[in-house]
mmCIF file of C-alpha atoms in Angstrom:
data_model
loop_
_atom_site.group_PDB
_atom_site.id
_atom_site.type_symbol
_atom_site.label_atom_id
_atom_site.label_comp_id
_atom_site.label_asym_id
_atom_site.label_seq_id
_atom_site.Cartn_x
_atom_site.Cartn_y
_atom_site.Cartn_z
ATOM 1 C CA UNK A 1 77.095 116.345 101.747
ATOM 2 C CA UNK A 2 75.006 113.908 99.341
ATOM 3 C CA UNK A 3 76.261 111.651 96.919
ATOM 4 C CA UNK A 4 75.776 114.661 94.025
ATOM 5 C CA UNK A 5 77.615 117.163 96.076
ATOM 6 C CA UNK A 6 80.811 114.051 96.895
ATOM 7 C CA UNK A 7 80.205 113.237 93.032
ATOM 8 C CA UNK A 8 81.187 117.346 91.626
ATOM 9 C CA UNK A 9 84.325 117.070 94.543
ATOM 10 C CA UNK A 10 85.574 113.672 93.485
ATOM 11 C CA UNK A 11 85.244 115.448 89.196
ATOM 12 C CA UNK A 12 87.066 118.459 89.913
ATOM 13 C CA UNK A 13 89.950 116.482 92.256
ATOM 14 C CA UNK A 14 90.297 113.512 89.030
ATOM 15 C CA UNK A 15 90.245 117.693 87.167
ATOM 16 C CA UNK A 16 92.778 119.228 88.599
ATOM 17 C CA UNK A 17 94.455 115.394 88.484
ATOM 18 C CA UNK A 18 94.136 114.532 84.103
ATOM 19 C CA UNK A 19 95.753 118.223 84.560
ATOM 20 C CA UNK A 20 98.747 117.967 86.491
ATOM 21 C CA UNK A 21 99.397 114.660 85.181
ATOM 22 C CA UNK A 22 99.379 116.426 82.169
ATOM 23 C CA UNK A 23 101.492 118.769 82.974
ATOM 24 C CA UNK A 24 104.027 115.821 84.342
ATOM 25 C CA UNK A 25 104.110 114.605 81.027
ATOM 26 C CA UNK A 26 105.395 118.098 79.662
ATOM 27 C CA UNK A 27 107.889 118.183 82.432
ATOM 28 C CA UNK A 28 109.125 115.079 81.646
ATOM 29 C CA UNK A 29 109.146 115.788 77.870
ATOM 30 C CA UNK A 30 111.203 118.783 77.733
ATOM 31 C CA UNK A 31 113.580 116.963 79.812
ATOM 32 C CA UNK A 32 114.494 114.174 78.479
ATOM 33 C CA UNK A 33 112.810 115.008 75.268
ATOM 34 C CA UNK A 34 109.720 111.701 74.314
ATOM 35 C CA UNK A 35 107.155 112.137 71.546
ATOM 36 C CA UNK A 36 105.490 108.946 73.757
ATOM 37 C CA UNK A 37 104.884 111.829 76.342
ATOM 38 C CA UNK A 38 104.110 114.454 74.724
ATOM 39 C CA UNK A 39 101.102 112.302 73.429
ATOM 40 C CA UNK A 40 100.301 111.251 77.310
ATOM 41 C CA UNK A 41 100.802 114.875 78.141
ATOM 42 C CA UNK A 42 98.020 116.049 74.998
ATOM 43 C CA UNK A 43 95.443 112.997 76.632
ATOM 44 C CA UNK A 44 95.855 114.139 79.868
ATOM 45 C CA UNK A 45 94.669 117.875 78.628
ATOM 46 C CA UNK A 46 91.606 116.546 76.418
ATOM 47 C CA UNK A 47 90.325 114.176 79.881
ATOM 48 C CA UNK A 48 90.473 117.065 82.091
ATOM 49 C CA UNK A 49 88.825 119.182 79.413
ATOM 50 C CA UNK A 50 86.376 116.415 79.150
ATOM 51 C CA UNK A 51 86.345 116.399 82.953
ATOM 52 C CA UNK A 52 85.522 119.729 83.255
ATOM 53 C CA UNK A 53 82.939 119.568 80.695
ATOM 54 C CA UNK A 54 81.200 116.927 82.361
ATOM 55 C CA UNK A 55 81.183 118.237 85.984
ATOM 56 C CA UNK A 56 79.154 121.763 84.834
ATOM 57 C CA UNK A 57 77.065 119.194 82.897
ATOM 58 C CA UNK A 58 76.503 117.032 86.105
ATOM 59 C CA UNK A 59 75.765 120.089 87.710
ATOM 60 C CA UNK A 60 73.736 121.755 85.995
ATOM 61 C CA UNK A 61 71.417 118.606 84.676
ATOM 62 C CA UNK A 62 70.674 117.372 89.053
ATOM 63 C CA UNK A 63 69.740 121.301 89.273
ATOM 64 C CA UNK A 64 67.610 121.216 86.897
ATOM 65 C CA UNK A 65 65.963 117.681 87.683
ATOM 66 C CA UNK A 66 65.967 118.637 91.054
ATOM 67 C CA UNK A 67 67.183 116.060 92.766
ATOM 68 C CA UNK A 68 69.792 117.556 96.181
ATOM 69 C CA UNK A 69 69.271 115.393 99.577
ATOM 70 C CA UNK B 1 59.138 96.459 115.200
ATOM 71 C CA UNK B 2 59.731 98.861 112.228
ATOM 72 C CA UNK B 3 63.152 100.472 112.398
ATOM 73 C CA UNK B 4 63.237 104.919 112.574
ATOM 74 C CA UNK B 5 64.668 107.210 110.635
ATOM 75 C CA UNK B 6 66.333 104.417 107.255
ATOM 76 C CA UNK B 7 64.031 106.703 104.938
ATOM 77 C CA UNK B 8 62.494 110.084 106.265
ATOM 78 C CA UNK B 9 65.840 112.409 107.099
ATOM 79 C CA UNK B 10 65.363 112.605 111.255
ATOM 80 C CA UNK B 11 63.691 116.501 111.855
ATOM 81 C CA UNK B 12 66.498 117.146 114.789
ATOM 82 C CA UNK B 13 69.248 116.888 112.185
ATOM 83 C CA UNK B 14 68.538 116.499 108.993
ATOM 84 C CA UNK B 15 70.218 112.958 107.906
ATOM 85 C CA UNK B 16 69.047 109.604 107.674
ATOM 86 C CA UNK B 17 70.822 106.508 109.786
ATOM 87 C CA UNK B 18 72.796 105.425 106.984
ATOM 88 C CA UNK B 19 73.944 108.667 105.738
ATOM 89 C CA UNK B 20 75.040 109.246 109.583
ATOM 90 C CA UNK B 21 76.937 105.497 110.250
ATOM 91 C CA UNK B 22 78.517 105.875 106.302
ATOM 92 C CA UNK B 23 80.052 109.190 106.714
ATOM 93 C CA UNK B 24 81.136 108.212 110.359
ATOM 94 C CA UNK B 25 82.890 105.250 108.698
ATOM 95 C CA UNK B 26 84.538 106.792 105.580
ATOM 96 C CA UNK B 27 86.070 108.948 108.297
ATOM 97 C CA UNK B 28 87.720 106.130 109.548
ATOM 98 C CA UNK B 29 89.128 105.007 106.515
ATOM 99 C CA UNK B 30 90.201 108.904 105.775
ATOM 100 C CA UNK B 31 92.617 108.071 108.969
ATOM 101 C CA UNK B 32 93.315 104.871 107.841
ATOM 102 C CA UNK B 33 94.505 105.369 104.335
ATOM 103 C CA UNK B 34 96.451 108.825 105.330
ATOM 104 C CA UNK B 35 98.498 107.241 108.149
ATOM 105 C CA UNK B 36 99.486 104.571 104.912
ATOM 106 C CA UNK B 37 100.078 107.044 102.420
ATOM 107 C CA UNK B 38 102.229 109.753 104.918
ATOM 108 C CA UNK B 39 104.626 106.229 105.879
ATOM 109 C CA UNK B 40 105.210 106.045 102.188
ATOM 110 C CA UNK B 41 105.512 109.761 101.909
ATOM 111 C CA UNK B 42 108.189 109.454 104.539
ATOM 112 C CA UNK B 43 109.671 106.528 103.918
ATOM 113 C CA UNK B 44 110.710 108.163 100.321
ATOM 114 C CA UNK B 45 111.571 111.119 101.348
ATOM 115 C CA UNK B 46 113.844 109.417 103.655
ATOM 116 C CA UNK B 47 115.739 107.347 101.311
ATOM 117 C CA UNK B 48 119.425 107.490 100.016
ATOM 118 C CA UNK B 49 119.599 109.088 97.202
ATOM 119 C CA UNK B 50 119.122 106.127 94.007
ATOM 120 C CA UNK B 51 117.807 103.491 95.827
ATOM 121 C CA UNK B 52 114.305 103.853 95.536
ATOM 122 C CA UNK B 53 113.128 102.368 92.831
ATOM 123 C CA UNK B 54 111.438 104.456 90.324
ATOM 124 C CA UNK B 55 109.502 104.146 86.696
ATOM 125 C CA UNK B 56 108.377 100.378 87.469
ATOM 126 C CA UNK B 57 105.030 100.473 86.868
ATOM 127 C CA UNK B 58 102.671 101.043 83.690
ATOM 128 C CA UNK B 59 101.671 103.830 83.429
ATOM 129 C CA UNK B 60 99.018 104.400 80.330
ATOM 130 C CA UNK B 61 97.603 101.048 82.411
ATOM 131 C CA UNK B 62 97.575 102.780 85.413
ATOM 132 C CA UNK B 63 95.374 105.620 82.768
ATOM 133 C CA UNK B 64 93.352 103.062 81.969
ATOM 134 C CA UNK B 65 92.363 101.404 85.579
ATOM 135 C CA UNK B 66 92.032 105.330 86.774
ATOM 136 C CA UNK B 67 90.181 105.604 83.538
ATOM 137 C CA UNK B 68 88.247 102.950 84.879
ATOM 138 C CA UNK B 69 87.002 104.323 88.105
ATOM 139 C CA UNK B 70 86.006 107.703 86.820
ATOM 140 C CA UNK B 71 84.032 105.924 84.698
ATOM 141 C CA UNK B 72 82.387 103.790 87.421
ATOM 142 C CA UNK B 73 81.513 106.318 89.657
ATOM 143 C CA UNK B 74 79.981 108.341 87.282
ATOM 144 C CA UNK B 75 78.081 105.603 86.562
ATOM 145 C CA UNK B 76 76.787 104.646 89.973
ATOM 146 C CA UNK B 77 76.018 108.132 90.290
ATOM 147 C CA UNK B 78 73.048 108.003 87.003
ATOM 148 C CA UNK B 79 72.553 104.664 88.967
ATOM 149 C CA UNK B 80 71.337 106.620 92.145
ATOM 150 C CA UNK B 81 69.926 109.592 89.904
ATOM 151 C CA UNK B 82 68.606 107.164 87.933
ATOM 152 C CA UNK B 83 66.638 105.038 90.839
ATOM 153 C CA UNK B 84 65.222 109.348 91.541
ATOM 154 C CA UNK B 85 63.883 109.786 89.581
ATOM 155 C CA UNK B 86 62.198 106.061 89.031
ATOM 156 C CA UNK B 87 63.282 104.291 86.234
ATOM 157 C CA UNK B 88 64.156 101.762 87.471
ATOM 158 C CA UNK B 89 65.560 99.690 83.992
ATOM 159 C CA UNK B 90 67.916 102.951 83.564
ATOM 160 C CA UNK B 91 68.799 102.033 86.962
ATOM 161 C CA UNK B 92 69.785 98.126 86.436
ATOM 162 C CA UNK B 93 71.903 98.828 83.435
ATOM 163 C CA UNK B 94 73.717 101.840 84.636
ATOM 164 C CA UNK B 95 74.396 99.249 88.273
ATOM 165 C CA UNK B 96 75.164 96.453 85.889
ATOM 166 C CA UNK B 97 77.842 99.181 84.947
ATOM 167 C CA UNK B 98 79.617 100.281 87.560
ATOM 168 C CA UNK B 99 80.169 96.427 88.766
ATOM 169 C CA UNK B 100 81.957 95.810 85.429
ATOM 170 C CA UNK B 101 84.278 98.875 85.888
ATOM 171 C CA UNK B 102 84.988 97.659 89.396
ATOM 172 C CA UNK B 103 85.132 93.796 87.936
ATOM 173 C CA UNK B 104 88.582 95.078 84.955
ATOM 174 C CA UNK B 105 90.282 97.663 87.752
ATOM 175 C CA UNK B 106 90.342 94.530 89.973
ATOM 176 C CA UNK B 107 91.386 91.554 87.235
ATOM 177 C CA UNK B 108 94.072 94.839 85.620
ATOM 178 C CA UNK B 109 95.784 94.143 89.321
ATOM 179 C CA UNK B 110 95.292 90.787 89.672
ATOM 180 C CA UNK B 111 96.296 88.964 86.786
ATOM 181 C CA UNK B 112 98.302 91.394 85.181
ATOM 182 C CA UNK B 113 99.408 93.980 87.293
ATOM 183 C CA UNK B 114 101.215 91.873 90.450
ATOM 184 C CA UNK B 115 101.940 89.130 88.547
ATOM 185 C CA UNK B 116 104.333 90.839 86.737
ATOM 186 C CA UNK B 117 105.579 92.292 89.883
ATOM 187 C CA UNK B 118 105.980 88.386 91.247
ATOM 188 C CA UNK B 119 107.527 87.125 88.541
ATOM 189 C CA UNK B 120 110.912 90.036 88.940
ATOM 190 C CA UNK B 121 114.005 90.092 90.640
ATOM 191 C CA UNK B 122 116.200 92.373 92.040
ATOM 192 C CA UNK B 123 119.947 91.956 93.219
ATOM 193 C CA UNK B 124 121.281 94.776 95.583
ATOM 194 C CA UNK B 125 125.359 94.612 94.855
ATOM 195 C CA UNK B 126 126.677 95.400 97.426
ATOM 196 C CA UNK B 127 128.975 98.478 97.887
ATOM 197 C CA UNK B 128 132.018 97.371 97.581
ATOM 198 C CA UNK B 129 131.309 95.048 95.088
ATOM 199 C CA UNK B 130 130.330 98.008 92.001
ATOM 200 C CA UNK B 131 132.483 98.841 90.067
ATOM 201 C CA UNK B 132 132.673 94.769 89.440
ATOM 202 C CA UNK B 133 129.189 95.102 87.789
ATOM 203 C CA UNK B 134 129.681 98.675 86.358
ATOM 204 C CA UNK B 135 128.907 97.003 82.894
ATOM 205 C CA UNK B 136 125.420 96.380 84.090
ATOM 206 C CA UNK B 137 125.404 99.604 86.858
ATOM 207 C CA UNK B 138 126.698 102.431 84.483
ATOM 208 C CA UNK B 139 126.953 104.854 87.685
ATOM 209 C CA UNK B 140 130.669 106.285 85.698
ATOM 210 C CA UNK B 141 128.052 107.057 83.068
ATOM 211 C CA UNK B 142 125.145 108.699 85.577
ATOM 212 C CA UNK B 143 128.369 110.646 87.937
ATOM 213 C CA UNK B 144 129.191 111.784 84.812
ATOM 214 C CA UNK B 145 124.839 113.802 84.578
ATOM 215 C CA UNK B 146 125.116 113.655 88.181
ATOM 216 C CA UNK B 147 122.397 111.820 88.848
ATOM 217 C CA UNK B 148 122.868 108.874 91.529
ATOM 218 C CA UNK B 149 124.715 105.917 91.399
ATOM 219 C CA UNK B 150 122.430 102.564 90.506
ATOM 220 C CA UNK B 151 123.033 99.403 93.188
ATOM 221 C CA UNK B 152 120.378 97.062 92.094
ATOM 222 C CA UNK B 153 120.457 95.001 88.641
ATOM 223 C CA UNK B 154 116.810 93.361 87.893
ATOM 224 C CA UNK B 155 115.221 91.151 84.955
ATOM 225 C CA UNK B 156 114.059 87.681 84.969
ATOM 226 C CA UNK B 157 116.048 85.349 86.876
ATOM 227 C CA UNK B 158 116.576 82.257 85.392
ATOM 228 C CA UNK B 159 118.263 79.544 88.109
ATOM 229 C CA UNK B 160 114.771 80.266 90.392
ATOM 230 C CA UNK B 161 116.272 77.871 93.260
ATOM 231 C CA UNK B 162 119.077 79.959 93.799
ATOM 232 C CA UNK B 163 116.880 81.681 95.936
ATOM 233 C CA UNK B 164 116.660 79.707 98.830
ATOM 234 C CA UNK B 165 119.641 77.277 97.186
ATOM 235 C CA UNK B 166 122.258 77.791 99.993
ATOM 236 C CA UNK B 167 124.660 75.751 97.178
ATOM 237 C CA UNK B 168 124.269 77.261 94.107
ATOM 238 C CA UNK B 169 126.883 80.665 93.547
ATOM 239 C CA UNK B 170 124.469 82.964 91.703
ATOM 240 C CA UNK B 171 122.365 84.835 89.940
ATOM 241 C CA UNK B 172 121.422 84.121 86.498
ATOM 242 C CA UNK B 173 119.178 86.896 84.973
ATOM 243 C CA UNK B 174 118.079 87.835 81.679
ATOM 244 C CA UNK B 175 118.269 91.683 81.898
ATOM 245 C CA UNK B 176 115.831 94.531 82.287
ATOM 246 C CA UNK B 177 116.876 97.255 79.646
ATOM 247 C CA UNK B 178 117.916 100.024 82.296
ATOM 248 C CA UNK B 179 120.898 96.727 83.265
ATOM 249 C CA UNK B 180 121.340 95.699 79.541
ATOM 250 C CA UNK B 181 122.153 99.494 77.840
ATOM 251 C CA UNK B 182 122.795 101.895 80.927
ATOM 252 C CA UNK B 183 124.771 104.434 79.183
ATOM 253 C CA UNK B 184 121.649 104.781 76.917
ATOM 254 C CA UNK B 185 120.149 107.968 77.263
ATOM 255 C CA UNK B 186 116.853 106.705 77.982
ATOM 256 C CA UNK B 187 117.096 104.583 80.571
ATOM 257 C CA UNK B 188 118.452 108.057 82.129
ATOM 258 C CA UNK B 189 114.258 108.508 82.629
ATOM 259 C CA UNK B 190 111.088 106.821 83.888
ATOM 260 C CA UNK B 191 108.746 104.750 80.492
ATOM 261 C CA UNK B 192 106.362 105.809 79.316
ATOM 262 C CA UNK B 193 105.203 102.317 77.995
ATOM 263 C CA UNK B 194 106.157 98.996 80.001
ATOM 264 C CA UNK B 195 109.834 97.791 78.477
ATOM 265 C CA UNK B 196 110.144 94.074 79.088
ATOM 266 C CA UNK B 197 113.098 92.139 80.158
ATOM 267 C CA UNK B 198 115.782 91.905 77.180
ATOM 268 C CA UNK B 199 117.591 88.671 76.060
ATOM 269 C CA UNK B 200 121.254 90.278 77.539
ATOM 270 C CA UNK B 201 122.494 87.720 80.729
ATOM 271 C CA UNK B 202 124.535 88.595 83.341
ATOM 272 C CA UNK B 203 125.868 86.032 85.970
ATOM 273 C CA UNK B 204 125.645 87.586 89.254
ATOM 274 C CA UNK B 205 127.879 86.307 92.467
ATOM 275 C CA UNK B 206 125.770 85.294 95.482
ATOM 276 C CA UNK B 207 128.657 86.717 97.756
ATOM 277 C CA UNK B 208 128.554 89.865 95.990
ATOM 278 C CA UNK B 209 124.353 90.678 97.193
ATOM 279 C CA UNK B 210 123.591 92.083 99.526
ATOM 280 C CA UNK B 211 119.972 91.564 99.299
ATOM 281 C CA UNK B 212 118.201 89.938 96.398
ATOM 282 C CA UNK B 213 114.737 88.886 97.029
ATOM 283 C CA UNK B 214 111.455 88.537 93.721
ATOM 284 C CA UNK B 215 109.201 91.984 93.348
ATOM 285 C CA UNK B 216 107.750 90.670 96.638
ATOM 286 C CA UNK B 217 106.785 93.588 99.514
ATOM 287 C CA UNK B 218 109.954 92.680 101.569
ATOM 288 C CA UNK B 219 111.990 93.212 98.543
ATOM 289 C CA UNK B 220 111.828 97.493 99.568
ATOM 290 C CA UNK B 221 110.256 99.503 101.288
ATOM 291 C CA UNK B 222 108.692 100.987 98.279
ATOM 292 C CA UNK B 223 107.134 97.135 97.594
ATOM 293 C CA UNK B 224 106.416 97.079 100.677
ATOM 294 C CA UNK B 225 103.763 100.307 100.145
ATOM 295 C CA UNK B 226 102.824 99.592 96.768
ATOM 296 C CA UNK B 227 101.584 95.914 97.925
ATOM 297 C CA UNK B 228 99.667 97.385 101.271
ATOM 298 C CA UNK B 229 98.441 99.846 99.625
ATOM 299 C CA UNK B 230 97.156 98.867 96.283
ATOM 300 C CA UNK B 231 95.723 95.986 98.099
ATOM 301 C CA UNK B 232 94.210 97.269 100.889
ATOM 302 C CA UNK B 233 92.771 99.680 97.380
ATOM 303 C CA UNK B 234 91.739 96.483 95.828
ATOM 304 C CA UNK B 235 89.829 94.796 98.218
ATOM 305 C CA UNK B 236 88.173 97.998 98.567
ATOM 306 C CA UNK B 237 87.073 97.753 95.117
ATOM 307 C CA UNK B 238 86.096 94.407 96.012
ATOM 308 C CA UNK B 239 83.848 94.878 98.898
ATOM 309 C CA UNK B 240 82.061 97.599 96.764
ATOM 310 C CA UNK B 241 81.369 95.544 94.157
ATOM 311 C CA UNK B 242 79.630 92.956 96.117
ATOM 312 C CA UNK B 243 77.681 95.369 98.219
ATOM 313 C CA UNK B 244 77.061 96.593 94.348
ATOM 314 C CA UNK B 245 75.744 92.829 93.912
ATOM 315 C CA UNK B 246 74.010 92.492 96.249
ATOM 316 C CA UNK B 247 71.829 95.600 95.018
ATOM 317 C CA UNK B 248 71.732 94.862 91.703
ATOM 318 C CA UNK B 249 69.644 91.459 92.017
ATOM 319 C CA UNK B 250 66.739 90.534 93.212
ATOM 320 C CA UNK B 251 67.367 92.035 96.701
ATOM 321 C CA UNK B 252 66.757 95.408 94.383
ATOM 322 C CA UNK B 253 64.321 94.600 92.727
ATOM 323 C CA UNK B 254 62.301 93.724 95.431
ATOM 324 C CA UNK B 255 62.964 96.705 97.995
ATOM 325 C CA UNK B 256 62.753 99.084 94.492
ATOM 326 C CA UNK B 257 59.163 97.858 94.330
ATOM 327 C CA UNK B 258 57.831 97.962 98.232
ATOM 328 C CA UNK B 259 60.133 101.667 98.851
ATOM 329 C CA UNK B 260 61.655 102.621 96.449
ATOM 330 C CA UNK B 261 63.182 105.230 98.580
ATOM 331 C CA UNK B 262 65.172 103.003 101.188
ATOM 332 C CA UNK B 263 66.234 101.428 97.672
ATOM 333 C CA UNK B 264 67.262 104.831 96.547
ATOM 334 C CA UNK B 265 68.863 105.653 99.572
ATOM 335 C CA UNK B 266 70.713 102.226 100.227
ATOM 336 C CA UNK B 267 73.103 103.093 96.338
ATOM 337 C CA UNK B 268 73.412 106.832 97.740
ATOM 338 C CA UNK B 269 75.643 105.145 100.585
ATOM 339 C CA UNK B 270 77.370 102.139 98.702
ATOM 340 C CA UNK B 271 77.984 105.840 96.144
ATOM 341 C CA UNK B 272 79.715 108.037 98.993
ATOM 342 C CA UNK B 273 81.397 104.015 100.189
ATOM 343 C CA UNK B 274 82.520 104.066 96.180
ATOM 344 C CA UNK B 275 83.194 107.566 95.907
ATOM 345 C CA UNK B 276 86.386 107.555 98.427
ATOM 346 C CA UNK B 277 88.015 104.273 97.639
ATOM 347 C CA UNK B 278 87.471 106.090 93.962
ATOM 348 C CA UNK B 279 89.166 108.846 95.092
ATOM 349 C CA UNK B 280 91.802 106.906 97.692
ATOM 350 C CA UNK B 281 92.580 105.773 93.943
ATOM 351 C CA UNK B 282 93.163 109.423 92.960
ATOM 352 C CA UNK B 283 95.288 109.614 94.816
ATOM 353 C CA UNK B 284 97.490 106.677 94.956
ATOM 354 C CA UNK B 285 97.606 107.043 91.473
ATOM 355 C CA UNK B 286 100.516 109.865 90.864
ATOM 356 C CA UNK B 287 102.107 108.813 93.772
ATOM 357 C CA UNK B 288 103.100 105.562 92.711
ATOM 358 C CA UNK B 289 103.055 105.432 88.734
ATOM 359 C CA UNK B 290 104.351 109.355 87.853
ATOM 360 C CA UNK B 291 106.149 110.763 90.549
#
């Protein structure tokens, strides 16, 4: 696997972590009612969206540049 | 003598030497970290209810370190892509940012996170003495809520000598919030931000203590796992930073002038290692900081 492929795998797993962390924060907030965790959930889901957008951008750019090894 | 297949791929495998080497190395690394993660999971599953520490790590700081490592994985790929496009100046800047990200990650670990643990103290109370320290443990409150009992009183140790002095009869602790106000419902949940020890003091007699120590690896299986895994991971980050710095220094410039594809291959191999190190952290973060 090239660095390009490994990077896409890494960004996918990072996205899952961001979404998972958001879900964890929501769960803590629903059980204990803590605004700090609600804020954490929002930030985590936003980070997940950023990572998804970046992943798509990166894949398209590498394809366009034909950097495939 | 020229070493073959350092730049071009072997016709039969389609791979150049270093790529085979790095993947074999990473396979051994998977086994190393896989064993440590398995040990952590089994130790945690087998721990008695309420004994395994929870919520001791600073989630925002851990999140920041996670973001730094993800950003560094982006910059290292950009550095490699820049070399492929023969844009050496862009490579130089992206590599510099990658190195800085690694240094910041290590600095946060070594200057902030670890020392904070070294200055923290915990005393596990003997089972038959738990009632004596009910005001700090709040176990009646926990029992009403169906939560496991607390057995540890923690905070900032004022008389450090008591740890080693056999004549000292008690520990004087500035209590953590969880022990200063144990019936507060906010103490039954993890904290998003770090909560420092309070000014409320407690005196704990040594004869009532099962075991006491600073938050060092010998404190508990939790801290032994924490320091082993984050320490080993930190050593890998340091290794990556050293390799990147080598490739960023004039050595890299000379190699680029002689054979840019050779440098691109070296950066790709180092980048694969860096991505593996980042991936390990992606598992460390939820395991230790969140769950």
